[in-house]
PDB file of C-alpha atoms in Angstrom:
ATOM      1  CA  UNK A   1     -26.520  11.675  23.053  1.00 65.00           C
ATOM      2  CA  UNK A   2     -27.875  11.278  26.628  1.00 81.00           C
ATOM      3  CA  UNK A   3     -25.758   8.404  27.922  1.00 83.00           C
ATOM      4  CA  UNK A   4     -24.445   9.448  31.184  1.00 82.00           C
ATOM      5  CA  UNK A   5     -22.427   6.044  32.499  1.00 83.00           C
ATOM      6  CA  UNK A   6     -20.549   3.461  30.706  1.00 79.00           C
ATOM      7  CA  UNK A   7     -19.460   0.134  32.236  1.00 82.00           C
ATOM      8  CA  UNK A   8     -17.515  -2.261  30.309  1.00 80.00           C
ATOM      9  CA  UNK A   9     -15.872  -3.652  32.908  1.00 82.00           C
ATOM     10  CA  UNK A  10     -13.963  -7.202  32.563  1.00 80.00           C
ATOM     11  CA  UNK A  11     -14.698  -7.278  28.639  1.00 80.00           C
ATOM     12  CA  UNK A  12     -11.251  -8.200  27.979  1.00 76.00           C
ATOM     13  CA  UNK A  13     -12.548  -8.648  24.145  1.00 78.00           C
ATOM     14  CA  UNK A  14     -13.294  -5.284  24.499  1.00 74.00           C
ATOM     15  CA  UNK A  15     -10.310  -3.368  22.517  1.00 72.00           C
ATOM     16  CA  UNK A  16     -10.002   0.092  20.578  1.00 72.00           C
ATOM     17  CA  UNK A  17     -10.968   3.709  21.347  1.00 70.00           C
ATOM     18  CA  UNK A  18     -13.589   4.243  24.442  1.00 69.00           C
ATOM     19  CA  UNK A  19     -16.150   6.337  24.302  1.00 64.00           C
ATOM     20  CA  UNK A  20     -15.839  10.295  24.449  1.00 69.00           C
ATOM     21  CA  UNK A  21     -18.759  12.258  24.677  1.00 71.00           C
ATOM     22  CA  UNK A  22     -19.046  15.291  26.910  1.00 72.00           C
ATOM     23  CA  UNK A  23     -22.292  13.700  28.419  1.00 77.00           C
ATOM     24  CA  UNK A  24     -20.620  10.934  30.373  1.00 77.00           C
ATOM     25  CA  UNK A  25     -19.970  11.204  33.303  1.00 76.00           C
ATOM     26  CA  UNK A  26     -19.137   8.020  34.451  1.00 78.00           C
ATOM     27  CA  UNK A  27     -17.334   5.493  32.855  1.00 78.00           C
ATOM     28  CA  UNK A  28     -15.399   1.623  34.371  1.00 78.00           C
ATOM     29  CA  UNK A  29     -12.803   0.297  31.457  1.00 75.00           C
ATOM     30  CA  UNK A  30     -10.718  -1.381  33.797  1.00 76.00           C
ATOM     31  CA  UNK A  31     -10.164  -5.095  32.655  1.00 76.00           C
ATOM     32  CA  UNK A  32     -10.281  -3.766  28.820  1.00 77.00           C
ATOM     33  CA  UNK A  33      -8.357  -3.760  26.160  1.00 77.00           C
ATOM     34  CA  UNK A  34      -9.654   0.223  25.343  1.00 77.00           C
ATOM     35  CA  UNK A  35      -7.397   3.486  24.765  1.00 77.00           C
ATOM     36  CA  UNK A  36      -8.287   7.166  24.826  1.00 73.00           C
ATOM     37  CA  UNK A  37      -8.395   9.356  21.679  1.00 68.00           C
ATOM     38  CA  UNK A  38      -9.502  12.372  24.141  1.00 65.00           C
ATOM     39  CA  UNK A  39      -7.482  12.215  27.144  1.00 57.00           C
ATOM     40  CA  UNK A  40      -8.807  15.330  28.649  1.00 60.00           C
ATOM     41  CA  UNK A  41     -12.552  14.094  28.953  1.00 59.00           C
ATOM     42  CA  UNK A  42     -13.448  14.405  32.379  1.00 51.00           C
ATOM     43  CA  UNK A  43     -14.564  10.614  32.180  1.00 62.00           C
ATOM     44  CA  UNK A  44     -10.964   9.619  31.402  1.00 55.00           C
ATOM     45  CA  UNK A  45      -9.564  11.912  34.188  1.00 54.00           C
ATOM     46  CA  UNK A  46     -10.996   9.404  37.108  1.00 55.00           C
ATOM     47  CA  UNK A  47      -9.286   5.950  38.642  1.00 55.00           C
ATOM     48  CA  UNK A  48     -10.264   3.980  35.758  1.00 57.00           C
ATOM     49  CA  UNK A  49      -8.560   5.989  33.520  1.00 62.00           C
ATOM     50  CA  UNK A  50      -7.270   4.315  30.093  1.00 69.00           C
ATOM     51  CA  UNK A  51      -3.621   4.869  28.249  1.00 72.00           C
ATOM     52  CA  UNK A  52      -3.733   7.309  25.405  1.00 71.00           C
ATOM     53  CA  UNK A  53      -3.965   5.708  22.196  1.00 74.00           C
ATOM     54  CA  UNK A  54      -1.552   5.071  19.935  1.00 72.00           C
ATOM     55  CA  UNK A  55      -1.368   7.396  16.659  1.00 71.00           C
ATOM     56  CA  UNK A  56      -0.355   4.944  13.840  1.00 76.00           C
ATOM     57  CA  UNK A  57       1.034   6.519  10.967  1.00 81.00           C
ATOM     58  CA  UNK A  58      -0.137   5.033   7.296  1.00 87.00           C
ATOM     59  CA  UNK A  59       2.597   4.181   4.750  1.00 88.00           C
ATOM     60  CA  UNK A  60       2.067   7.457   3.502  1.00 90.00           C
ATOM     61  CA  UNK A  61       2.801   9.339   6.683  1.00 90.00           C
ATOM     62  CA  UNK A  62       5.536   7.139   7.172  1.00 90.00           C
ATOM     63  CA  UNK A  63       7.636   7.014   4.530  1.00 91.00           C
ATOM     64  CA  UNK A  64       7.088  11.339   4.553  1.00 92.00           C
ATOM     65  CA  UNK A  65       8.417  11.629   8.163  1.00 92.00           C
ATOM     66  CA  UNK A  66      11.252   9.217   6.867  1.00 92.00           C
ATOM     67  CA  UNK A  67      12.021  11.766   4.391  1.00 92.00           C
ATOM     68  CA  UNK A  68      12.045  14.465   6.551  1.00 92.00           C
ATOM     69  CA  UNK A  69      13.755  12.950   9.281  1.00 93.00           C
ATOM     70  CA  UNK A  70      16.800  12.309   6.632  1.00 92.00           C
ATOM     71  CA  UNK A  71      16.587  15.640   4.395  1.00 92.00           C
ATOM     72  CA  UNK A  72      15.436  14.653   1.562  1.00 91.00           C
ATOM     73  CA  UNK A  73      13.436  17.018   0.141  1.00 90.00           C
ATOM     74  CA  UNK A  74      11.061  14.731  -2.226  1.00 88.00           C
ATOM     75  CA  UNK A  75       7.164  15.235  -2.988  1.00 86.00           C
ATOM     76  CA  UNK A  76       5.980  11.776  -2.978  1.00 88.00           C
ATOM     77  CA  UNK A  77       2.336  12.638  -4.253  1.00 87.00           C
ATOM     78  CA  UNK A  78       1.624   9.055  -2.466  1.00 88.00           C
ATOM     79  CA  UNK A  79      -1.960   8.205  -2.486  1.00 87.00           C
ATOM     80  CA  UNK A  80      -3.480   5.240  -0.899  1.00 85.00           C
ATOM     81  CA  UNK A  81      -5.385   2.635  -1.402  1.00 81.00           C
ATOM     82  CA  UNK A  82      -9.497   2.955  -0.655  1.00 78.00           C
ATOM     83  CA  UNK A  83      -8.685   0.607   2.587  1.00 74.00           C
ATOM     84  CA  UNK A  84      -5.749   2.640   3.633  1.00 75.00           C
ATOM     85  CA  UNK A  85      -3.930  -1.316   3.550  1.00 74.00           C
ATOM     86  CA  UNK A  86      -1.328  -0.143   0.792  1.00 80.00           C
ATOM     87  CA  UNK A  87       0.120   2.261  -1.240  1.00 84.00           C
ATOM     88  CA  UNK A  88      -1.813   3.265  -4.630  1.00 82.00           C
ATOM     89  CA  UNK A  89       0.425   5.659  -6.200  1.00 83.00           C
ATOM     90  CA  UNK A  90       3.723   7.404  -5.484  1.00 85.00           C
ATOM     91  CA  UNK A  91       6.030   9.871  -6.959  1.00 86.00           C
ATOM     92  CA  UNK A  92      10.161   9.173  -6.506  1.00 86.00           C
ATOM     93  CA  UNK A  93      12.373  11.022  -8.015  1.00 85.00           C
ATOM     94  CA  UNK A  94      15.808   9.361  -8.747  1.00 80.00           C
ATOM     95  CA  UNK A  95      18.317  12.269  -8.617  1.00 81.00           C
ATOM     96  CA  UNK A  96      16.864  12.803  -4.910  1.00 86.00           C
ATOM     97  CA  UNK A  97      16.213   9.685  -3.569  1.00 86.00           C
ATOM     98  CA  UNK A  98      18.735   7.635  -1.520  1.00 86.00           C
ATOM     99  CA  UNK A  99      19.159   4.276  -1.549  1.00 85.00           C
ATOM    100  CA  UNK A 100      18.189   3.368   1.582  1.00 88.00           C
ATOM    101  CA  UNK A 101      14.747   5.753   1.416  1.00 89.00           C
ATOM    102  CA  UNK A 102      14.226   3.588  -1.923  1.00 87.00           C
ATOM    103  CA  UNK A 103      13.956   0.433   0.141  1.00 87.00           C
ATOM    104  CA  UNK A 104      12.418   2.338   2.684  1.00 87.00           C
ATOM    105  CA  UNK A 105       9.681   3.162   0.066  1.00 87.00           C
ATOM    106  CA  UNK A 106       9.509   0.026  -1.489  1.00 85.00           C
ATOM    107  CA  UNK A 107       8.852  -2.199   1.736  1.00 86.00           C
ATOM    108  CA  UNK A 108       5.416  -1.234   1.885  1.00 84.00           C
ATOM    109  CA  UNK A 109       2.966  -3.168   0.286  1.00 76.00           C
ATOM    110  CA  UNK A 110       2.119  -3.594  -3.620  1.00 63.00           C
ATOM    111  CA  UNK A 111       2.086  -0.486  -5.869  1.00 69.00           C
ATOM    112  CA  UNK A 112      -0.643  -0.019  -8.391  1.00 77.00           C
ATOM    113  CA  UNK A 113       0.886   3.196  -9.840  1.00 83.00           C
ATOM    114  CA  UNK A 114       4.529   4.414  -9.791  1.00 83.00           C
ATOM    115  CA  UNK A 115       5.438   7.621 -11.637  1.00 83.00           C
ATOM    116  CA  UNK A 116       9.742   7.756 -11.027  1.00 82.00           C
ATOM    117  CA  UNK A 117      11.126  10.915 -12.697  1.00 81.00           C
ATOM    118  CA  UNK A 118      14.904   9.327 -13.328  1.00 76.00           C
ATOM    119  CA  UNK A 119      18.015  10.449 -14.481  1.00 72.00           C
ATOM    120  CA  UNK A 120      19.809   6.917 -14.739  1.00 67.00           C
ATOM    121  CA  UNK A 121      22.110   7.439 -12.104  1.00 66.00           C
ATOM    122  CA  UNK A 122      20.611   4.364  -9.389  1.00 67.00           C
ATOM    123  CA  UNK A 123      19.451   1.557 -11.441  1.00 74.00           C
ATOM    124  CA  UNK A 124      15.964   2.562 -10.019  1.00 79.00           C
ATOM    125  CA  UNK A 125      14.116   0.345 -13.023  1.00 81.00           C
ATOM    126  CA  UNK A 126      15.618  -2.451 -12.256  1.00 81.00           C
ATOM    127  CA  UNK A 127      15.373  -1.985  -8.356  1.00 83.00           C
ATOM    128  CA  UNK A 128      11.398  -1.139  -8.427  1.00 83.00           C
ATOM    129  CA  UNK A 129      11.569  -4.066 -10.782  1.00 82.00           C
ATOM    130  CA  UNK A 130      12.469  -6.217  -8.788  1.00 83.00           C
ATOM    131  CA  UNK A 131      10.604  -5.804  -5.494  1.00 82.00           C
ATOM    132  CA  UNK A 132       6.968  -4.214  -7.306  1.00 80.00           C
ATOM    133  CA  UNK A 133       6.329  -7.304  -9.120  1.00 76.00           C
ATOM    134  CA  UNK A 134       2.997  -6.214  -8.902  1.00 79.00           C
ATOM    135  CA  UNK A 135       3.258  -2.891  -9.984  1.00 84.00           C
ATOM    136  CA  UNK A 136       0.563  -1.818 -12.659  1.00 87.00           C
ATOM    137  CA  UNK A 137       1.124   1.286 -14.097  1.00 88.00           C
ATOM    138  CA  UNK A 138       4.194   2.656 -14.369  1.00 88.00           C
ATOM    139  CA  UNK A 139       4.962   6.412 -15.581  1.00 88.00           C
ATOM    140  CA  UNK A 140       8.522   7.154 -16.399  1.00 85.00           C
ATOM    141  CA  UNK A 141       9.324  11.009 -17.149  1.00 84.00           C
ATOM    142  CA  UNK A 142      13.167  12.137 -17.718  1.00 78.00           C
ATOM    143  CA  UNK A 143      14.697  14.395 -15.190  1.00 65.00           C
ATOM    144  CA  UNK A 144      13.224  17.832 -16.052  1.00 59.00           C
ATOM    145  CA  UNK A 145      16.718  19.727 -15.150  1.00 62.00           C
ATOM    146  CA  UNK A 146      18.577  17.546 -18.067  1.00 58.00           C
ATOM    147  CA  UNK A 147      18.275  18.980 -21.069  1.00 56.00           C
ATOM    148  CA  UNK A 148      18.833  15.717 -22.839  1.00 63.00           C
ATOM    149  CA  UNK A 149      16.448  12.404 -23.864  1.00 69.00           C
ATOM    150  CA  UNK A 150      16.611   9.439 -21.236  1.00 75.00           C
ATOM    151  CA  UNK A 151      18.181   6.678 -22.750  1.00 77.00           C
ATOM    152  CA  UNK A 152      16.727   3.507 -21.823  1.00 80.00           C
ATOM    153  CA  UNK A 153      18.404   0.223 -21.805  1.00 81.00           C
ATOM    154  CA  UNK A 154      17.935  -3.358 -23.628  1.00 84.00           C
ATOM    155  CA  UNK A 155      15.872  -5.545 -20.639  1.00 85.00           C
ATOM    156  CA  UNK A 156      14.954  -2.194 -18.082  1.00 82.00           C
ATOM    157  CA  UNK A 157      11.654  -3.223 -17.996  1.00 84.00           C
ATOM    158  CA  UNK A 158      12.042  -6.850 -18.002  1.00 84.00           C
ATOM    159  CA  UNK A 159      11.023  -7.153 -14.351  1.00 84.00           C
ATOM    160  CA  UNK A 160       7.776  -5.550 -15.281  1.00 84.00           C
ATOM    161  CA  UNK A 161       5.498  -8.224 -16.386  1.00 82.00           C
ATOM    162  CA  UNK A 162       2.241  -7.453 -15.175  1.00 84.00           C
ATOM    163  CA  UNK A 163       2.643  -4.003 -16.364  1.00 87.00           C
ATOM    164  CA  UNK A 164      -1.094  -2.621 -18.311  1.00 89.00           C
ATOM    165  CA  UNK A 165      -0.077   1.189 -18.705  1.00 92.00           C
ATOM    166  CA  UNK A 166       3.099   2.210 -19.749  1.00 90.00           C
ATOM    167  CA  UNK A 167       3.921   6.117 -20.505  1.00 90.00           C
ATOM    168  CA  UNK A 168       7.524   7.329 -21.151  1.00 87.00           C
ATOM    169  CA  UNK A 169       8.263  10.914 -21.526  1.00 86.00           C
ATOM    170  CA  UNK A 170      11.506  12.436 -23.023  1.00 83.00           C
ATOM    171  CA  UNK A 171      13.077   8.899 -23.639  1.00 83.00           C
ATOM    172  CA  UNK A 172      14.837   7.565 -26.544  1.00 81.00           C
ATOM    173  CA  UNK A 173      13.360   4.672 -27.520  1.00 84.00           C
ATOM    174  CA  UNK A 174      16.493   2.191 -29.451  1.00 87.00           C
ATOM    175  CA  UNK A 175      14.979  -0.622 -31.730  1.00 91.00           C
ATOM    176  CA  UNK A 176      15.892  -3.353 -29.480  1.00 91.00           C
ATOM    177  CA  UNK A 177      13.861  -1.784 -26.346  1.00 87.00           C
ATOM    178  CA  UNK A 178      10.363  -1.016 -28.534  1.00 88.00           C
ATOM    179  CA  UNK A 179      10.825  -4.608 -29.749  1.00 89.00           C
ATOM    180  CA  UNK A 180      11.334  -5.515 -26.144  1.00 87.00           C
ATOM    181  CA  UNK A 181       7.829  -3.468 -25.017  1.00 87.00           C
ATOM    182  CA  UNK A 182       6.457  -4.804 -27.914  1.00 84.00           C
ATOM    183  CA  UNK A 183       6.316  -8.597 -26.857  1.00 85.00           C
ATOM    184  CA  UNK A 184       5.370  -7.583 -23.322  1.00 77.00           C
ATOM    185  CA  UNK A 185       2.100  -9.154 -23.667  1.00 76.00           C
ATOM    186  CA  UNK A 186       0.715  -7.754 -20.388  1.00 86.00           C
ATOM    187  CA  UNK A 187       0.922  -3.981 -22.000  1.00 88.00           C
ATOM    188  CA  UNK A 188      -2.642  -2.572 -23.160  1.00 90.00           C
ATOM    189  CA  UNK A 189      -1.611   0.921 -22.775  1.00 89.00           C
ATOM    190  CA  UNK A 190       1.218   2.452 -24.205  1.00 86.00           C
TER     191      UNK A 190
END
């Protein structure tokens, strides 16, 4: 690139990252709404130097430093969406989680995929539930350290009506609860 000076001067509709480029020599942002990704640029260096931008974490990155900054030592396996605007898929695992990092994690936008490893001891079903409405795909494995079947019980998936996909792994299935997934009309996968 051979631009050498940059003058955006009064553009007060001007907003985002200025320009970096180790060609410019000159550069007026003063009057702008602009932030530095490169603070060290010798551009940025002079009188009309800009603040540093921001770093804005995604819901991903967010809801990991959460965990870390309480202990809880979760892989989340969170994916987003294409547009970065929402959470795709995540991994929780209820013998782990606190309550407070489930609200945490469930106060970002809409879920398309949810895969909860539980152990029964939260309510998590009925908690994602209630505030996923939206949720699409849900993947429900037992706890891999018990030994036993997950039990589930009559109406834990009632809050699940726009559920497609469906998988349950190493859970005992009563009468009542298959006839329960079996009027879910929204269910093409099971």
């Amino acid at each position: 690139m051979k631009l050498k000076e940059v003058n955006f001067v009064y553009n007060e509709n001007l907003s985002g990252k200025s320009l970096t480029n180790d060609n410019i020599t000159s550069c007026f942002y003063y009057g702008t709404n602009l932030c530095s990704s490169n603070i060290n640029t010798l551009c940025e260096k002079n009188e009309n130097s800009v603040e540093p931008c921001e770093e804005t974490l995604n819901a991903c990155e967010t809801i990991e430093s959460y965990l870390k900054e309480n202990n809880i030592n979760m892989e989340i396996n969170c994916k987003l969406t294409l547009n970065n605007k929402r959470i795709d898929s995540i991994s929780i695992n209820e013998e782990i989680i606190t309550e407070e990092a489930l609200d945490k994690i469930l106060s970002f936008p809409l879920y398309e995929k949810l895969t909860i490893y539980v152990d029964n001891s939260k309510n998590l079903l009925e908690k994602i539930g209630k505030q996923a409405v939206d949720l699409k795909r849900l993947y429900i494995y037992a706890d891999s350290d018990n030994k036993q079947l997950l039990s589930l019980k009559s109406g834990s998936l009632k809050y699940f009506s726009r559920l497609y996909d469906l998988i349950l792994s190493d859970v005992n299935l009563t009468k009542t609860v298959i006839n329960e997934i079996g009027n879910d009309t929204s269910l093409v996968y099971l």
